[in-house]
Amino acid sequence: MMTEQNEKDLICILCPLGCKMTVSGCADKPEALVIRGQQCKKGREYAFEEYTNPTRTLTSTVVIHNAPLARLPVKTSRALPKHIIFQAMEEINRVELTAPVKMGSVVIKNLLETDIDVIASRSMG
Ligand code: SF4
């Protein structure tokens, strides 16, 4: 069976040194990935995660009624897998709230069955 070889350049964002790293290998054989350029173990772990399961904390806004602003800032409680971010945005775009809302309130529970919530980033009365 043929396996696809890939190479990806990354910059480590875990400390101000910003090491330039290269990850190469087969996506279906993560244990055999070759990671170069990192100056510490944390950078290696970051590159591995970024290559095999990239995630991002999602920040957005939702409609809020009866409030001084038309939209309330929200964010995910943890980083989401990158491949479901567009689906997650569709869910967030359906939300409409009514003030008052407290910072940290859960706006969407268990977003897309990820066990990650969307929470209010600020209070709005
Ligand atoms: S690899 Fe280590 S030293 Fe380099 S930027 Fe990342 S955390 Fe900093």
PDB file of C-alpha atoms and ligand atoms in Angstrom:
ATOM      1  CA  MET A   1       0.000   0.000   0.000  1.00  0.00           C
ATOM      2  CA  MET A   2       1.245   3.504  -0.889  1.00  0.00           C
ATOM      3  CA  THR A   3       1.471   6.057   1.896  1.00  0.00           C
ATOM      4  CA  GLU A   4       1.644   9.779   1.258  1.00  0.00           C
ATOM      5  CA  GLN A   5       4.852  11.519   2.383  1.00  0.00           C
ATOM      6  CA  ASN A   6       4.384  15.120   3.464  1.00  0.00           C
ATOM      7  CA  GLU A   7       6.544  17.888   4.814  1.00  0.00           C
ATOM      8  CA  LYS A   8       5.231  20.853   6.755  1.00  0.00           C
ATOM      9  CA  ASP A   9       7.047  23.938   8.057  1.00  0.00           C
ATOM     10  CA  LEU A  10       5.938  25.285  11.428  1.00  0.00           C
ATOM     11  CA  ILE A  11       6.950  28.031  13.814  1.00  0.00           C
ATOM     12  CA  CYS A  12       6.733  27.084  17.475  1.00  0.00           C
ATOM     13  CA  ILE A  13       4.580  29.598  19.362  1.00  0.00           C
ATOM     14  CA  LEU A  14       5.289  28.289  22.861  1.00  0.00           C
ATOM     15  CA  CYS A  15       8.056  30.751  23.734  1.00  0.00           C
ATOM     16  CA  PRO A  16       9.604  33.937  22.289  1.00  0.00           C
ATOM     17  CA  LEU A  17      12.434  32.024  20.549  1.00  0.00           C
ATOM     18  CA  GLY A  18       9.933  30.957  17.846  1.00  0.00           C
ATOM     19  CA  CYS A  19      11.940  28.000  16.553  1.00  0.00           C
ATOM     20  CA  LYS A  20      11.373  27.142  12.882  1.00  0.00           C
ATOM     21  CA  MET A  21      10.534  23.447  12.649  1.00  0.00           C
ATOM     22  CA  THR A  22       9.926  20.966   9.860  1.00  0.00           C
ATOM     23  CA  VAL A  23       7.752  17.897  10.265  1.00  0.00           C
ATOM     24  CA  SER A  24       8.024  15.157   7.669  1.00  0.00           C
ATOM     25  CA  GLY A  25       6.588  11.699   7.319  1.00  0.00           C
ATOM     26  CA  CYS A  26       3.308   9.929   6.657  1.00  0.00           C
ATOM     27  CA  ALA A  27       0.069  11.197   8.171  1.00  0.00           C
ATOM     28  CA  ASP A  28      -1.047   7.593   8.746  1.00  0.00           C
ATOM     29  CA  LYS A  29       2.143   6.744  10.671  1.00  0.00           C
ATOM     30  CA  PRO A  30       2.462   9.505  13.299  1.00  0.00           C
ATOM     31  CA  GLU A  31       4.874   7.429  15.365  1.00  0.00           C
ATOM     32  CA  ALA A  32       7.404   7.666  12.513  1.00  0.00           C
ATOM     33  CA  LEU A  33       7.250  11.444  12.013  1.00  0.00           C
ATOM     34  CA  VAL A  34      10.594  13.238  11.793  1.00  0.00           C
ATOM     35  CA  ILE A  35      10.620  16.618  13.553  1.00  0.00           C
ATOM     36  CA  ARG A  36      13.568  18.970  13.107  1.00  0.00           C
ATOM     37  CA  GLY A  37      14.457  22.482  14.286  1.00  0.00           C
ATOM     38  CA  GLN A  38      13.017  22.483  17.806  1.00  0.00           C
ATOM     39  CA  GLN A  39      15.252  23.439  20.701  1.00  0.00           C
ATOM     40  CA  CYS A  40      13.318  21.617  23.395  1.00  0.00           C
ATOM     41  CA  LYS A  41      10.910  18.758  24.078  1.00  0.00           C
ATOM     42  CA  LYS A  42       7.875  21.051  24.309  1.00  0.00           C
ATOM     43  CA  GLY A  43       8.472  22.196  20.740  1.00  0.00           C
ATOM     44  CA  ARG A  44       8.544  18.598  19.563  1.00  0.00           C
ATOM     45  CA  GLU A  45       5.194  17.931  21.284  1.00  0.00           C
ATOM     46  CA  TYR A  46       3.710  21.112  19.778  1.00  0.00           C
ATOM     47  CA  ALA A  47       4.842  20.124  16.267  1.00  0.00           C
ATOM     48  CA  PHE A  48       3.455  16.598  16.694  1.00  0.00           C
ATOM     49  CA  GLU A  49       0.028  17.917  17.798  1.00  0.00           C
ATOM     50  CA  GLU A  50      -0.029  20.590  15.105  1.00  0.00           C
ATOM     51  CA  TYR A  51       0.719  17.988  12.425  1.00  0.00           C
ATOM     52  CA  THR A  52      -1.568  15.192  13.623  1.00  0.00           C
ATOM     53  CA  ASN A  53      -4.479  17.059  15.264  1.00  0.00           C
ATOM     54  CA  PRO A  54      -4.289  20.852  14.897  1.00  0.00           C
ATOM     55  CA  THR A  55      -6.619  22.748  17.256  1.00  0.00           C
ATOM     56  CA  ARG A  56      -7.628  26.351  17.805  1.00  0.00           C
ATOM     57  CA  THR A  57      -9.554  28.241  20.454  1.00  0.00           C
ATOM     58  CA  LEU A  58     -12.477  29.780  18.603  1.00  0.00           C
ATOM     59  CA  THR A  59     -13.568  33.339  19.384  1.00  0.00           C
ATOM     60  CA  SER A  60     -16.639  34.932  17.868  1.00  0.00           C
ATOM     61  CA  THR A  61     -19.746  36.952  18.723  1.00  0.00           C
ATOM     62  CA  VAL A  62     -23.449  36.108  18.998  1.00  0.00           C
ATOM     63  CA  VAL A  63     -26.586  38.221  18.677  1.00  0.00           C
ATOM     64  CA  ILE A  64     -27.829  39.643  21.981  1.00  0.00           C
ATOM     65  CA  HIS A  65     -31.133  41.436  22.481  1.00  0.00           C
ATOM     66  CA  ASN A  66     -32.062  44.023  25.093  1.00  0.00           C
ATOM     67  CA  ALA A  67     -28.395  45.010  25.574  1.00  0.00           C
ATOM     68  CA  PRO A  68     -26.246  48.097  24.915  1.00  0.00           C
ATOM     69  CA  LEU A  69     -24.382  46.285  22.103  1.00  0.00           C
ATOM     70  CA  ALA A  70     -25.869  44.153  19.326  1.00  0.00           C
ATOM     71  CA  ARG A  71     -23.389  41.273  19.735  1.00  0.00           C
ATOM     72  CA  LEU A  72     -21.794  39.513  22.693  1.00  0.00           C
ATOM     73  CA  PRO A  73     -18.224  38.146  22.437  1.00  0.00           C
ATOM     74  CA  VAL A  74     -17.938  34.393  23.054  1.00  0.00           C
ATOM     75  CA  LYS A  75     -15.180  31.786  22.944  1.00  0.00           C
ATOM     76  CA  THR A  76     -14.769  28.032  23.236  1.00  0.00           C
ATOM     77  CA  SER A  77     -13.823  26.679  26.661  1.00  0.00           C
ATOM     78  CA  ARG A  78     -10.930  24.732  25.088  1.00  0.00           C
ATOM     79  CA  ALA A  79      -9.255  24.447  21.703  1.00  0.00           C
ATOM     80  CA  LEU A  80     -11.335  22.734  19.006  1.00  0.00           C
ATOM     81  CA  PRO A  81     -10.024  20.422  16.290  1.00  0.00           C
ATOM     82  CA  LYS A  82      -9.392  22.685  13.284  1.00  0.00           C
ATOM     83  CA  HIS A  83     -11.393  20.530  10.864  1.00  0.00           C
ATOM     84  CA  ILE A  84     -14.700  21.292  12.661  1.00  0.00           C
ATOM     85  CA  ILE A  85     -14.264  25.053  13.025  1.00  0.00           C
ATOM     86  CA  PHE A  86     -16.620  25.942  10.133  1.00  0.00           C
ATOM     87  CA  GLN A  87     -19.311  23.631  11.520  1.00  0.00           C
ATOM     88  CA  ALA A  88     -18.801  25.187  14.942  1.00  0.00           C
ATOM     89  CA  MET A  89     -19.221  28.678  13.469  1.00  0.00           C
ATOM     90  CA  GLU A  90     -22.538  27.629  11.923  1.00  0.00           C
ATOM     91  CA  GLU A  91     -23.763  26.555  15.371  1.00  0.00           C
ATOM     92  CA  ILE A  92     -22.551  29.779  16.986  1.00  0.00           C
ATOM     93  CA  ASN A  93     -24.204  31.884  14.276  1.00  0.00           C
ATOM     94  CA  ARG A  94     -27.614  30.389  15.177  1.00  0.00           C
ATOM     95  CA  VAL A  95     -27.458  31.620  18.788  1.00  0.00           C
ATOM     96  CA  GLU A  96     -29.542  34.597  19.931  1.00  0.00           C
ATOM     97  CA  LEU A  97     -29.416  35.661  23.589  1.00  0.00           C
ATOM     98  CA  THR A  98     -31.285  38.163  25.705  1.00  0.00           C
ATOM     99  CA  ALA A  99     -29.454  40.290  28.305  1.00  0.00           C
ATOM    100  CA  PRO A 100     -28.451  40.078  31.058  1.00  0.00           C
ATOM    101  CA  VAL A 101     -25.655  37.535  30.471  1.00  0.00           C
ATOM    102  CA  LYS A 102     -22.756  37.000  32.882  1.00  0.00           C
ATOM    103  CA  MET A 103     -19.148  36.471  31.786  1.00  0.00           C
ATOM    104  CA  GLY A 104     -18.418  32.714  31.786  1.00  0.00           C
ATOM    105  CA  SER A 105     -22.059  31.712  31.215  1.00  0.00           C
ATOM    106  CA  VAL A 106     -22.424  28.704  28.951  1.00  0.00           C
ATOM    107  CA  VAL A 107     -23.879  29.829  25.626  1.00  0.00           C
ATOM    108  CA  ILE A 108     -23.685  26.409  23.907  1.00  0.00           C
ATOM    109  CA  LYS A 109     -23.158  23.250  25.974  1.00  0.00           C
ATOM    110  CA  ASN A 110     -21.160  20.385  24.448  1.00  0.00           C
ATOM    111  CA  LEU A 111     -20.628  22.030  21.069  1.00  0.00           C
ATOM    112  CA  LEU A 112     -20.939  19.418  18.284  1.00  0.00           C
ATOM    113  CA  GLU A 113     -20.612  16.699  20.956  1.00  0.00           C
ATOM    114  CA  THR A 114     -16.966  17.627  21.561  1.00  0.00           C
ATOM    115  CA  ASP A 115     -17.422  18.097  25.314  1.00  0.00           C
ATOM    116  CA  ILE A 116     -16.330  21.699  24.720  1.00  0.00           C
ATOM    117  CA  ASP A 117     -18.654  24.578  25.623  1.00  0.00           C
ATOM    118  CA  VAL A 118     -19.033  28.037  24.103  1.00  0.00           C
ATOM    119  CA  ILE A 119     -18.956  30.609  26.888  1.00  0.00           C
ATOM    120  CA  ALA A 120     -19.591  34.350  27.176  1.00  0.00           C
ATOM    121  CA  SER A 121     -16.320  36.332  27.181  1.00  0.00           C
ATOM    122  CA  ARG A 122     -17.882  39.289  29.015  1.00  0.00           C
ATOM    123  CA  SER A 123     -20.952  40.255  30.981  1.00  0.00           C
ATOM    124  CA  MET A 124     -23.667  42.299  29.362  1.00  0.00           C
ATOM    125  CA  GLY A 125     -26.619  43.759  31.212  1.00  0.00           C
TER     126      GLY A 125
HETATM  127  S1  SF4 B   1      10.919  24.625  20.519  1.00  0.00           S
HETATM  128 FE1  SF4 B   1      11.207  25.123  22.679  1.00  0.00          FE
HETATM  129  S2  SF4 B   1      12.740  26.738  22.624  1.00  0.00           S
HETATM  130 FE2  SF4 B   1      11.899  26.614  20.553  1.00  0.00          FE
HETATM  131  S3  SF4 B   1      10.209  28.100  20.498  1.00  0.00           S
HETATM  132 FE3  SF4 B   1       9.345  26.121  21.073  1.00  0.00          FE
HETATM  133  S4  SF4 B   1       9.300  26.136  23.303  1.00  0.00           S
HETATM  134 FE4  SF4 B   1      10.711  27.735  22.647  1.00  0.00          FE
END
